[in-house]
XYZ file of C-alpha atoms in Angstrom:
667
model
C -30.023 0.570 -89.525
C -26.451 2.157 -91.619
C -26.944 4.050 -88.307
C -27.459 1.278 -85.122
C -24.598 -0.519 -86.944
C -21.571 1.819 -86.524
C -18.989 1.836 -83.719
C -19.953 4.470 -79.854
C -16.501 5.464 -80.594
C -14.894 5.989 -82.519
C -10.566 5.401 -82.803
C -9.990 9.650 -81.275
C -12.595 8.607 -78.867
C -10.377 6.075 -77.546
C -7.351 7.929 -77.812
C -8.387 10.974 -76.381
C -9.528 9.176 -72.927
C -6.652 6.889 -72.604
C -4.833 9.809 -72.290
C -7.333 11.430 -69.956
C -7.302 8.420 -68.039
C -2.861 8.163 -68.300
C -3.371 11.896 -67.285
C -5.070 10.425 -63.818
C -2.982 7.138 -63.055
C 0.254 10.009 -63.609
C -2.100 12.598 -60.845
C -2.553 10.464 -58.407
C 0.508 8.463 -58.576
C 3.991 10.256 -60.122
C 2.519 13.428 -59.784
C 5.501 14.637 -57.130
C 7.557 11.675 -56.818
C 10.989 14.155 -58.562
C 9.673 16.875 -56.024
C 11.475 16.410 -52.944
C 9.336 16.087 -49.992
C 8.073 19.077 -48.485
C 9.469 19.805 -44.434
C 6.681 18.371 -42.365
C 6.998 19.907 -38.556
C 5.556 16.092 -37.625
C 7.725 13.010 -35.307
C 10.191 11.279 -38.324
C 11.732 7.383 -37.925
C 15.435 8.008 -37.951
C 18.204 5.548 -37.299
C 19.306 4.226 -34.030
C 22.596 5.971 -33.773
C 23.613 5.609 -30.503
C 22.748 3.216 -27.162
C 19.370 5.028 -25.734
C 19.838 5.721 -22.087
C 20.007 3.500 -18.933
C 17.278 3.142 -16.070
C 18.323 6.122 -14.058
C 17.041 4.937 -11.330
C 19.134 1.460 -11.736
C 22.011 1.635 -10.092
C 22.773 -1.897 -11.176
C 22.888 -1.311 -15.016
C 25.370 2.105 -14.015
C 27.769 -0.011 -12.520
C 28.313 -2.042 -15.040
C 28.298 0.310 -17.916
C 31.086 2.743 -15.478
C 32.356 -0.747 -14.682
C 32.699 0.410 -11.310
C 32.147 -1.836 -7.761
C 31.015 0.596 -5.277
C 28.657 2.118 -4.736
C 27.729 4.168 -1.549
C 24.253 4.823 -0.247
C 23.648 7.234 2.022
C 20.576 8.133 4.329
C 21.090 12.198 4.957
C 18.686 15.225 6.696
C 20.631 17.688 6.864
C 23.462 17.072 4.656
C 25.749 15.373 6.992
C 25.495 12.305 5.347
C 25.023 13.196 1.757
C 29.075 14.672 2.441
C 30.235 11.861 3.153
C 29.154 9.916 1.450
C 30.251 11.939 -1.499
C 34.464 11.839 0.728
C 34.363 7.580 0.454
C 33.595 8.306 -2.975
C 36.445 10.655 -3.503
C 38.878 7.956 -1.199
C 37.882 4.616 -3.229
C 39.353 6.560 -6.297
C 42.956 6.740 -4.207
C 42.569 2.700 -3.500
C 42.860 1.433 -6.615
C 38.752 1.505 -6.518
C 35.348 3.217 -8.287
C 32.781 3.670 -6.225
C 29.270 4.929 -7.773
C 28.746 8.436 -6.830
C 26.681 8.674 -3.924
C 23.458 7.183 -4.669
C 19.802 8.515 -3.201
C 18.163 5.310 -1.971
C 14.650 7.253 -3.251
C 15.950 7.633 -6.504
C 16.718 4.510 -6.827
C 15.174 0.440 -7.349
C 16.561 -0.190 -4.158
C 14.900 -3.838 -4.652
C 18.654 -4.394 -6.400
C 20.522 -4.506 -3.760
C 20.551 -8.622 -3.913
C 21.968 -8.080 -8.305
C 25.362 -6.368 -6.022
C 26.900 -9.998 -5.993
C 26.900 -10.686 -9.477
C 29.297 -8.385 -9.786
C 32.832 -9.229 -8.857
C 34.046 -7.947 -6.163
C 32.100 -4.970 -5.346
C 30.960 -4.138 -2.728
C 27.467 -1.093 -0.841
C 28.297 1.558 1.858
C 25.292 2.647 4.181
C 25.937 6.500 5.454
C 23.024 6.406 7.582
C 21.838 9.596 9.828
C 18.919 8.998 12.626
C 16.172 11.512 12.846
C 14.575 12.868 14.985
C 12.786 9.451 17.438
C 14.574 6.840 16.356
C 13.477 7.599 12.979
C 15.110 7.215 9.288
C 15.466 10.276 7.336
C 13.129 11.193 4.466
C 14.927 9.896 1.439
C 15.049 7.263 3.331
C 11.808 5.546 5.095
C 10.943 3.780 1.474
C 13.390 1.718 1.979
C 13.413 1.262 5.661
C 10.068 -0.050 5.458
C 11.234 -1.915 2.605
C 14.268 -3.609 4.283
C 11.683 -4.023 7.575
C 8.936 -6.163 5.755
C 10.711 -7.548 3.023
C 12.872 -10.825 3.128
C 15.524 -10.313 -0.313
C 18.501 -12.927 -0.220
C 21.598 -10.556 0.074
C 23.243 -13.769 0.165
C 27.199 -12.910 -1.566
C 25.815 -9.124 -1.007
C 29.023 -6.675 1.509
C 28.738 -4.378 2.458
C 30.048 -1.264 5.166
C 27.557 0.855 7.663
C 28.475 4.055 9.701
C 25.756 6.224 11.295
C 25.101 10.093 12.344
C 23.188 10.448 15.686
C 22.900 12.126 19.020
C 23.793 10.803 21.779
C 21.338 12.938 23.940
C 18.595 10.758 21.920
C 17.041 8.852 22.952
C 17.018 6.115 20.082
C 20.899 6.932 19.606
C 22.101 6.229 16.655
C 19.347 3.515 15.971
C 19.518 3.689 12.618
C 22.474 2.877 12.135
C 22.138 -0.060 14.091
C 19.047 -1.394 12.476
C 20.897 -2.108 8.883
C 24.342 -2.756 10.100
C 21.564 -5.841 11.932
C 19.109 -6.199 9.310
C 22.041 -6.893 6.367
C 23.474 -9.674 7.920
C 20.186 -11.237 8.876
C 19.178 -11.202 5.059
C 22.116 -12.619 4.134
C 24.861 -9.751 3.543
C 28.311 -10.148 5.184
C 29.573 -7.588 6.970
C 33.054 -6.017 6.109
C 33.834 -3.613 8.897
C 32.719 -2.731 11.660
C 29.736 -0.119 11.816
C 31.387 3.349 12.519
C 28.690 5.368 14.682
C 29.238 9.164 14.906
C 27.834 10.929 17.253
C 27.391 14.419 16.679
C 27.034 15.689 19.954
C 31.185 14.503 20.787
C 32.970 15.116 17.535
C 31.063 14.067 14.617
C 34.468 14.076 12.331
C 36.842 12.161 14.814
C 34.579 9.337 14.399
C 34.454 9.218 10.690
C 37.550 9.706 10.701
C 38.952 6.949 13.256
C 36.136 4.234 11.465
C 38.083 5.548 7.562
C 40.678 4.915 8.847
C 40.123 0.659 9.163
C 37.283 0.606 6.690
C 39.398 1.387 3.590
C 42.365 -1.668 4.505
C 39.467 -3.229 6.193
C 38.107 -4.118 2.117
C 42.143 -4.878 0.990
C 42.420 -7.946 2.872
C 38.385 -8.639 2.329
C 39.504 -8.175 -1.641
C 42.431 -9.298 -1.429
C 43.503 -6.232 -3.073
C 47.510 -4.875 -1.839
C 47.024 -1.124 -0.942
C 48.840 1.454 -3.948
C 47.658 4.890 -3.423
C 46.912 6.289 -5.668
C 47.486 10.564 -6.239
C 44.258 11.708 -7.639
C 42.264 14.955 -8.631
C 39.453 15.170 -5.850
C 37.556 18.102 -7.942
C 34.152 16.097 -8.122
C 32.632 19.235 -10.538
C 33.836 21.271 -13.191
C 34.174 25.709 -13.686
C 31.813 26.516 -16.797
C 30.771 30.160 -17.348
C 27.386 29.664 -19.029
C 26.578 33.421 -21.814
C 23.251 32.762 -20.573
C 20.077 35.206 -20.012
C 19.036 36.610 -16.610
C 15.892 34.205 -16.882
C 17.334 31.672 -17.406
C 19.589 32.035 -13.571
C 18.167 31.109 -10.738
C 17.814 33.479 -7.839
C 17.485 31.139 -5.546
C 14.858 28.179 -6.036
C 15.328 24.864 -3.803
C 15.039 22.922 -8.086
C 12.339 24.452 -10.396
C 14.193 27.625 -12.457
C 11.571 30.199 -12.329
C 9.094 28.212 -8.969
C 9.421 32.035 -6.808
C 7.241 33.846 -9.766
C 5.503 31.430 -11.634
C 4.530 29.197 -7.742
C 2.585 25.717 -8.121
C 1.667 23.054 -5.450
C 2.136 20.445 -3.907
C 4.934 22.023 -1.773
C 7.386 20.635 -0.198
C 10.873 20.457 0.796
C 12.241 21.278 -3.344
C 8.990 22.961 -3.901
C 8.767 25.771 -1.079
C 6.083 27.598 -0.738
C 6.811 31.754 -0.121
C 4.878 32.223 2.660
C 4.076 36.406 2.960
C 4.981 37.922 7.211
C 1.364 38.960 8.096
C 3.439 40.132 11.757
C 6.233 40.192 13.296
C 6.950 41.537 17.114
C 8.783 41.500 19.646
C 8.270 38.970 22.448
C 11.218 39.598 25.235
C 9.799 43.080 27.741
C 13.885 43.670 28.629
C 16.584 42.230 28.740
C 19.437 42.113 25.996
C 17.808 39.630 24.389
C 15.953 38.851 21.267
C 12.819 36.984 21.000
C 10.152 36.856 17.727
C 6.846 36.185 17.440
C 6.655 35.595 13.175
C 2.937 35.229 11.303
C 3.357 33.597 7.411
C 0.114 33.457 5.551
C -0.564 29.676 4.096
C -4.443 31.033 2.661
C -3.408 30.517 -0.920
C -0.462 27.570 -0.307
C -3.303 24.727 0.355
C -0.749 23.689 2.906
C -2.468 22.581 5.643
C -0.642 21.719 9.301
C -2.341 20.574 12.838
C -0.770 21.711 16.564
C 2.915 19.890 16.469
C 3.711 20.320 13.570
C 7.069 22.115 12.295
C 7.535 24.342 10.306
C 10.218 24.812 7.595
C 12.121 28.153 6.518
C 15.315 28.408 3.608
C 17.032 31.535 5.339
C 19.580 33.695 3.192
C 22.624 33.718 4.059
C 24.729 37.351 5.687
C 25.285 39.309 2.632
C 28.067 41.260 4.663
C 29.921 37.262 4.996
C 29.214 36.478 1.362
C 30.860 39.771 0.257
C 34.098 39.034 2.061
C 34.722 35.505 -0.252
C 34.288 38.324 -2.900
C 37.231 40.797 -1.202
C 39.246 38.015 0.223
C 39.514 35.957 -3.600
C 39.019 39.254 -5.810
C 35.990 37.834 -7.876
C 32.883 39.130 -9.331
C 29.765 37.595 -7.429
C 27.398 38.237 -9.926
C 29.357 35.499 -12.366
C 27.105 33.406 -13.844
C 28.544 30.012 -13.311
C 27.162 26.408 -13.403
C 29.024 23.237 -11.742
C 28.974 20.057 -13.457
C 29.685 16.290 -12.335
C 32.694 15.216 -14.064
C 30.475 11.494 -13.334
C 28.607 11.358 -15.992
C 26.910 8.903 -14.417
C 25.497 10.409 -11.961
C 22.287 11.263 -11.606
C 23.201 14.327 -9.388
C 24.621 17.154 -12.211
C 25.280 20.105 -9.957
C 26.495 20.553 -6.326
C 22.973 23.307 -6.228
C 20.409 24.418 -8.608
C 23.056 25.773 -11.796
C 23.057 27.953 -13.850
C 24.031 29.996 -11.835
C 25.792 34.397 -9.603
C 28.600 33.354 -7.655
C 25.937 35.095 -5.281
C 23.533 33.321 -6.127
C 24.968 30.231 -4.973
C 26.541 31.778 -1.259
C 23.699 33.314 -0.722
C 21.341 30.453 -0.933
C 23.104 27.394 -1.803
C 25.647 26.956 0.478
C 27.135 26.796 3.910
C 29.333 29.232 5.239
C 29.134 29.307 8.403
C 29.264 25.989 9.701
C 32.696 25.019 11.262
C 35.014 22.972 7.891
C 35.467 19.259 7.693
C 39.264 17.907 7.609
C 39.148 17.066 4.770
C 38.216 20.338 3.417
C 41.324 21.820 5.482
C 44.042 19.583 3.758
C 42.279 21.292 -0.588
C 43.210 24.086 0.987
C 46.878 23.565 1.742
C 46.601 22.639 -1.720
C 46.347 26.750 -2.143
C 48.171 28.118 0.414
C 51.755 29.501 -0.720
C 53.406 30.558 3.045
C 54.548 26.961 4.273
C 53.679 27.696 8.250
C 49.656 28.747 7.365
C 50.699 25.080 4.686
C 51.740 22.414 6.976
C 49.164 23.883 9.752
C 45.643 23.078 7.695
C 47.751 19.523 6.550
C 48.382 18.719 10.274
C 44.465 19.610 10.979
C 43.659 17.195 7.942
C 46.003 14.614 9.301
C 44.711 11.838 11.905
C 48.093 12.417 14.415
C 47.185 12.689 18.445
C 48.591 16.785 17.702
C 46.453 16.998 14.642
C 43.406 15.923 15.309
C 43.884 17.937 18.653
C 44.682 21.203 16.308
C 41.774 20.538 14.720
C 39.565 20.689 17.713
C 41.168 23.324 19.496
C 41.290 25.870 16.638
C 38.975 24.972 14.351
C 36.175 23.646 16.554
C 36.712 25.675 20.226
C 37.136 28.463 18.438
C 34.037 27.692 16.602
C 35.856 29.236 12.536
C 33.864 29.014 9.366
C 35.919 28.526 6.163
C 35.799 32.639 5.947
C 37.348 32.262 9.038
C 40.051 30.968 8.005
C 40.765 32.888 5.011
C 40.426 35.329 6.336
C 43.262 33.838 9.479
C 46.037 32.316 6.077
C 45.985 34.746 4.420
C 48.572 32.832 1.912
C 45.097 30.632 1.439
C 44.231 31.961 -1.924
C 41.224 29.251 -3.290
C 39.492 29.370 -6.464
C 35.886 30.552 -5.368
C 34.927 27.660 -7.827
C 36.486 25.020 -5.719
C 35.522 26.928 -2.103
C 31.876 27.006 -3.688
C 32.703 22.862 -4.516
C 33.483 22.152 -0.719
C 31.153 24.768 1.455
C 28.285 21.765 1.903
C 24.738 22.518 1.023
C 22.560 25.413 3.256
C 19.379 23.770 5.235
C 16.130 24.804 6.029
C 15.652 25.242 9.481
C 13.168 24.474 11.557
C 10.923 25.507 13.386
C 7.934 24.660 16.460
C 4.787 25.999 14.362
C 3.609 27.462 17.716
C -0.391 28.255 16.531
C -2.936 25.842 15.978
C -4.930 25.104 13.308
C -8.369 24.954 14.929
C -7.840 29.011 15.650
C -5.677 29.834 13.236
C -6.215 28.311 9.772
C -4.582 30.487 7.694
C -1.476 31.405 9.639
C 1.721 29.506 10.775
C 3.077 31.091 13.969
C 6.871 30.768 14.524
C 8.381 31.731 17.794
C 12.548 32.871 17.082
C 15.310 33.376 19.562
C 17.491 35.122 17.657
C 20.454 33.591 18.011
C 23.556 35.710 18.388
C 27.066 35.519 20.557
C 30.376 36.075 20.307
C 33.754 33.503 19.273
C 36.946 32.856 21.048
C 38.647 34.749 18.179
C 37.201 38.017 18.997
C 33.604 37.365 16.417
C 30.382 38.095 16.502
C 28.714 34.856 15.472
C 24.940 35.118 14.376
C 21.655 32.882 13.490
C 21.876 32.144 9.747
C 17.512 31.850 9.796
C 17.073 33.950 13.042
C 19.041 37.038 11.935
C 17.693 37.094 8.587
C 13.989 36.431 9.842
C 14.535 39.172 12.123
C 14.539 41.419 8.534
C 11.542 40.650 7.816
C 8.933 43.243 9.896
C 6.785 44.057 8.166
C 6.558 48.441 6.943
C 3.065 50.076 5.752
C 5.577 51.237 3.315
C 7.045 48.203 1.331
C 6.267 45.203 -0.048
C 4.803 42.487 1.604
C 8.953 40.122 2.828
C 7.786 36.444 1.545
C 9.382 33.768 3.452
C 10.327 30.188 1.777
C 8.801 27.304 3.828
C 6.948 24.366 3.549
C 5.236 22.061 6.503
C 6.654 18.834 7.884
C 4.552 16.731 10.395
C 5.234 15.033 13.127
C 3.378 13.072 16.033
C 3.732 15.278 18.206
C -0.322 15.363 19.264
C -2.116 16.075 21.020
C -5.129 13.298 22.206
C -7.373 12.902 20.297
C -10.155 12.960 22.854
C -10.168 16.181 24.266
C -11.211 14.645 28.242
C -7.389 13.736 28.191
C -5.547 15.315 30.567
C -2.153 16.394 29.365
C 0.908 17.678 31.026
C 3.163 19.981 29.317
C 7.008 20.358 29.574
C 8.559 24.056 27.646
C 10.845 25.829 29.466
C 11.473 28.914 27.282
C 11.017 28.883 23.820
C 10.001 24.861 24.405
C 6.287 26.549 25.470
C 5.745 27.249 20.977
C 4.111 24.396 20.041
C 1.862 24.346 23.319
C 1.332 27.672 22.906
C -1.813 26.233 19.593
C -2.056 23.411 22.038
C -3.459 25.424 24.579
C -5.265 27.354 21.867
C -6.358 23.766 21.019
C -8.125 22.377 24.036
C -9.478 26.377 24.589
C -11.410 26.915 21.769
C -12.677 23.070 22.822
C -14.362 24.747 25.737
C -15.708 27.677 24.923
C -17.760 24.758 22.122
C -19.125 23.848 25.534
C -16.981 21.025 24.874
C -15.833 18.392 28.468
C -11.845 19.588 28.718
C -9.560 16.997 30.590
C -6.787 19.080 32.909
C -4.109 20.683 30.954
C -1.192 21.780 32.818
C 1.673 23.902 31.778
C 5.074 23.852 33.513
C 7.202 26.367 31.710
C 10.295 27.978 32.813
C 12.912 31.546 32.139
C 15.031 33.773 33.217
C 12.661 36.514 34.843
C 8.730 37.202 34.709
C 9.666 40.623 33.550
C 11.814 39.886 30.993
C 11.532 36.735 28.864
C 7.846 36.129 30.181
C 6.578 34.427 26.662
C 2.651 35.031 25.465
C 1.927 35.733 29.015
C -1.404 37.629 28.302
C -2.638 34.727 25.647
C -2.290 31.987 28.951
C -3.633 34.737 32.422
C -6.479 34.931 29.575
C -6.675 30.789 29.965
C -6.358 30.497 33.067
C -8.892 32.894 34.329
C -11.632 31.102 31.762
C -10.641 28.166 33.671
C -8.945 26.417 31.304
C -4.865 26.335 32.081
C -2.938 25.262 35.017
C 0.031 27.151 34.699
C 3.707 25.838 36.812
C 5.954 28.405 36.493
C 10.038 28.459 37.323
C 12.196 31.698 37.012
C 15.805 30.690 36.912
C 17.267 34.432 37.052
C 14.627 36.509 39.211
C 16.732 35.919 43.030
C 20.628 35.921 42.127
C 20.284 33.537 45.272
C 17.972 31.346 44.397
C 17.692 28.969 40.938
C 14.553 27.404 40.308
C 13.679 25.269 37.304
C 11.057 23.851 35.582
C 12.354 20.756 36.996
C 12.102 21.206 41.004
C 9.095 22.031 39.870
C 8.092 18.544 38.003
C 9.454 17.209 41.737
C 7.521 19.258 43.287
C 3.893 17.718 41.061
C 5.215 13.879 42.019
C 2.351 12.603 42.856
C -0.485 15.131 40.249
C 2.190 13.661 37.422
C 1.853 9.987 38.678
C -1.780 10.105 39.464
C -2.661 11.371 35.620
C -0.486 8.973 33.914
C -0.800 6.146 36.103
C -4.606 6.225 37.039
C -6.458 8.512 34.348
C -4.506 7.864 31.332
C -2.444 11.117 31.157
C -0.483 12.238 28.390
C 3.088 14.157 29.061
C 4.390 16.514 25.722
C 8.720 18.217 26.452
C 9.846 20.491 24.222
C 13.473 22.073 24.165
C 16.998 21.447 24.549
C 17.408 17.969 24.312
C 20.894 17.608 26.183
C 20.415 18.483 29.580
C 16.967 19.310 30.693
C 15.189 16.733 28.373
C 17.101 14.339 29.894
C 17.028 15.712 33.612
C 12.693 15.306 32.723
C 12.936 12.474 31.610
C 14.882 10.855 34.707
C 12.224 12.796 37.396
C 9.243 11.206 36.020
C 11.404 7.629 35.831
C 12.232 8.416 39.837
C 8.130 9.983 39.445
C 7.094 6.349 38.379
C 9.320 5.052 41.395
C 8.677 7.097 44.285
C 4.634 7.318 44.049
C 4.302 3.915 42.468
C 6.522 1.481 43.971
C 7.777 0.845 41.227
C 12.021 -1.140 41.493
C 14.178 0.917 39.229
C 13.638 -1.358 36.409
C 10.067 -1.575 36.124
C 9.545 2.915 36.624
C 11.404 2.489 33.154
C 9.460 -0.401 31.764
C 6.788 1.923 32.787
C 8.304 5.239 31.135
C 9.044 2.402 28.283
C 5.186 1.824 27.554
C 4.153 5.562 28.012
C 6.749 6.093 24.795
C 5.023 3.352 22.827
C 1.757 4.239 23.683
C 2.756 7.997 22.648
C 1.966 9.042 25.791
C 5.110 10.338 26.172
C 6.140 13.025 23.650
C 9.427 14.795 22.986
C 10.319 17.299 20.573
C 13.230 18.926 21.364
C 16.722 20.063 19.616
C 20.397 19.552 20.827
């Protein structure tokens, strides 16, 4: 009983238990409180010390943040419209106005256009090129479709438009006209009459003439006084980065080392390096050269149809590149980076940076084109000889004498910026300024001369080597064709590679092989028709019904430049092709062109297009041949269809609308 009544725990036990419990609490909750927390590899929340970056695609936000009231958009396929837009941005500063760096509509929220009216004294300028058969450029196509189909209220938006085109094309300047008209329809206010640039004439003079009316009109519209300011026209500053070679761009279009690690999809910003698998000379004689080149696309996932285009990124002649280093005493292998001084611009560099001067001049810059007048003005600032300086300033002026001198000395004499440096020995600009002044080297487009039905893993190019003597006695060479001429495969060398991408076209065969087709393609204009003939011959060999396949081809002499003669003969022997040939220099006293043959076959052509739902295709020179062919087709409609002039034009226009009259032309 005494044992049972004793307490279960003694005092000592309770003390020990309390101590153990206290130690447990300390171990769990307070053991690490006196030590700094160990470093972690995870994310931590930090207080925001700077304002968050604005949405890069919101041009309205950028304008408000930077206090700018002018935005210049460009629709550009070859870089000219973008160049004009940049010149307008720079000039706005001279007139005391602030313009946002040229904006690519593809990279902006164009739905914000209606909000521009919320910015005081604001103005939007559009430099819009027309591409192909009256189409928008690739970077403006989405904006064009949106503006055409939607009905945004643009009341209070002030605008100006400069359109770029070429009068040799039927739909001359259609994009400039569209944007000028459509903006007004949506309530926007036109500040100055739209400008019209003609590349078949003098685009530079057209732009200067319009620009001289633009700024006075803008000042008058906003009630501002003319107060020209002398400012630096430089848009980029030079940096010389200390980076390892693997961090330098070496010709890639956008992604560093893209040519070492190729990743689809392949397009204009990510070209595919295609191996040259075949190269042969097509001319059998004479002093000219025409190349047939085959490119392997088997591992690219690229697809094409007969009539599509292949784009090639060329490389400039190293002899010309080296001349820049010699004339300006610069080591071309110096790493550089040109950085935009406008931190609001989405375009941080004029070309992929960092790279070397040699890479920039070889892969990224157009060193062979005629420089525009604003370039001459910049060069004048770095010319020490008074006479040479005055000459440059004269050509950069808007005076009649200056325009005439520019037309003769630069355009007609065909001088490039390099030629000017050679001819004006006291002109010594810095090479980084030259790199800023030169425009981007553009890809070259070729009509694909094969059918994917027959050649699914290769793309074929047909190209004439361009080479001519200028009035100053210099030998000018085509950038792309000269480069491609050196790509002939050699058994003891690795295969040559060419950066390419495919551009889809509306130049298409009829969906049904039974429909007759008439193809008109003198010279290298025959390229896409080789693909058309291949495709229809394959269908015929598979016992499918194939309609009339007629080709009008012209060249100088049958024995010299009759392209793909053996292939076409094979198609004739198999009963597919009807070939009409014109040899312009076969007989000294008798020049025959495809236009003569078209007139002779007028009755047949009328029957095909009026009774048999046939298609007509034209490929080649836009300035003369394509225009002449169009007029002949109209005349055939008048003569054999008994149509009036207006009825004949309407008939041909209907053919074009139905895509039964298609043209793949260049100027």
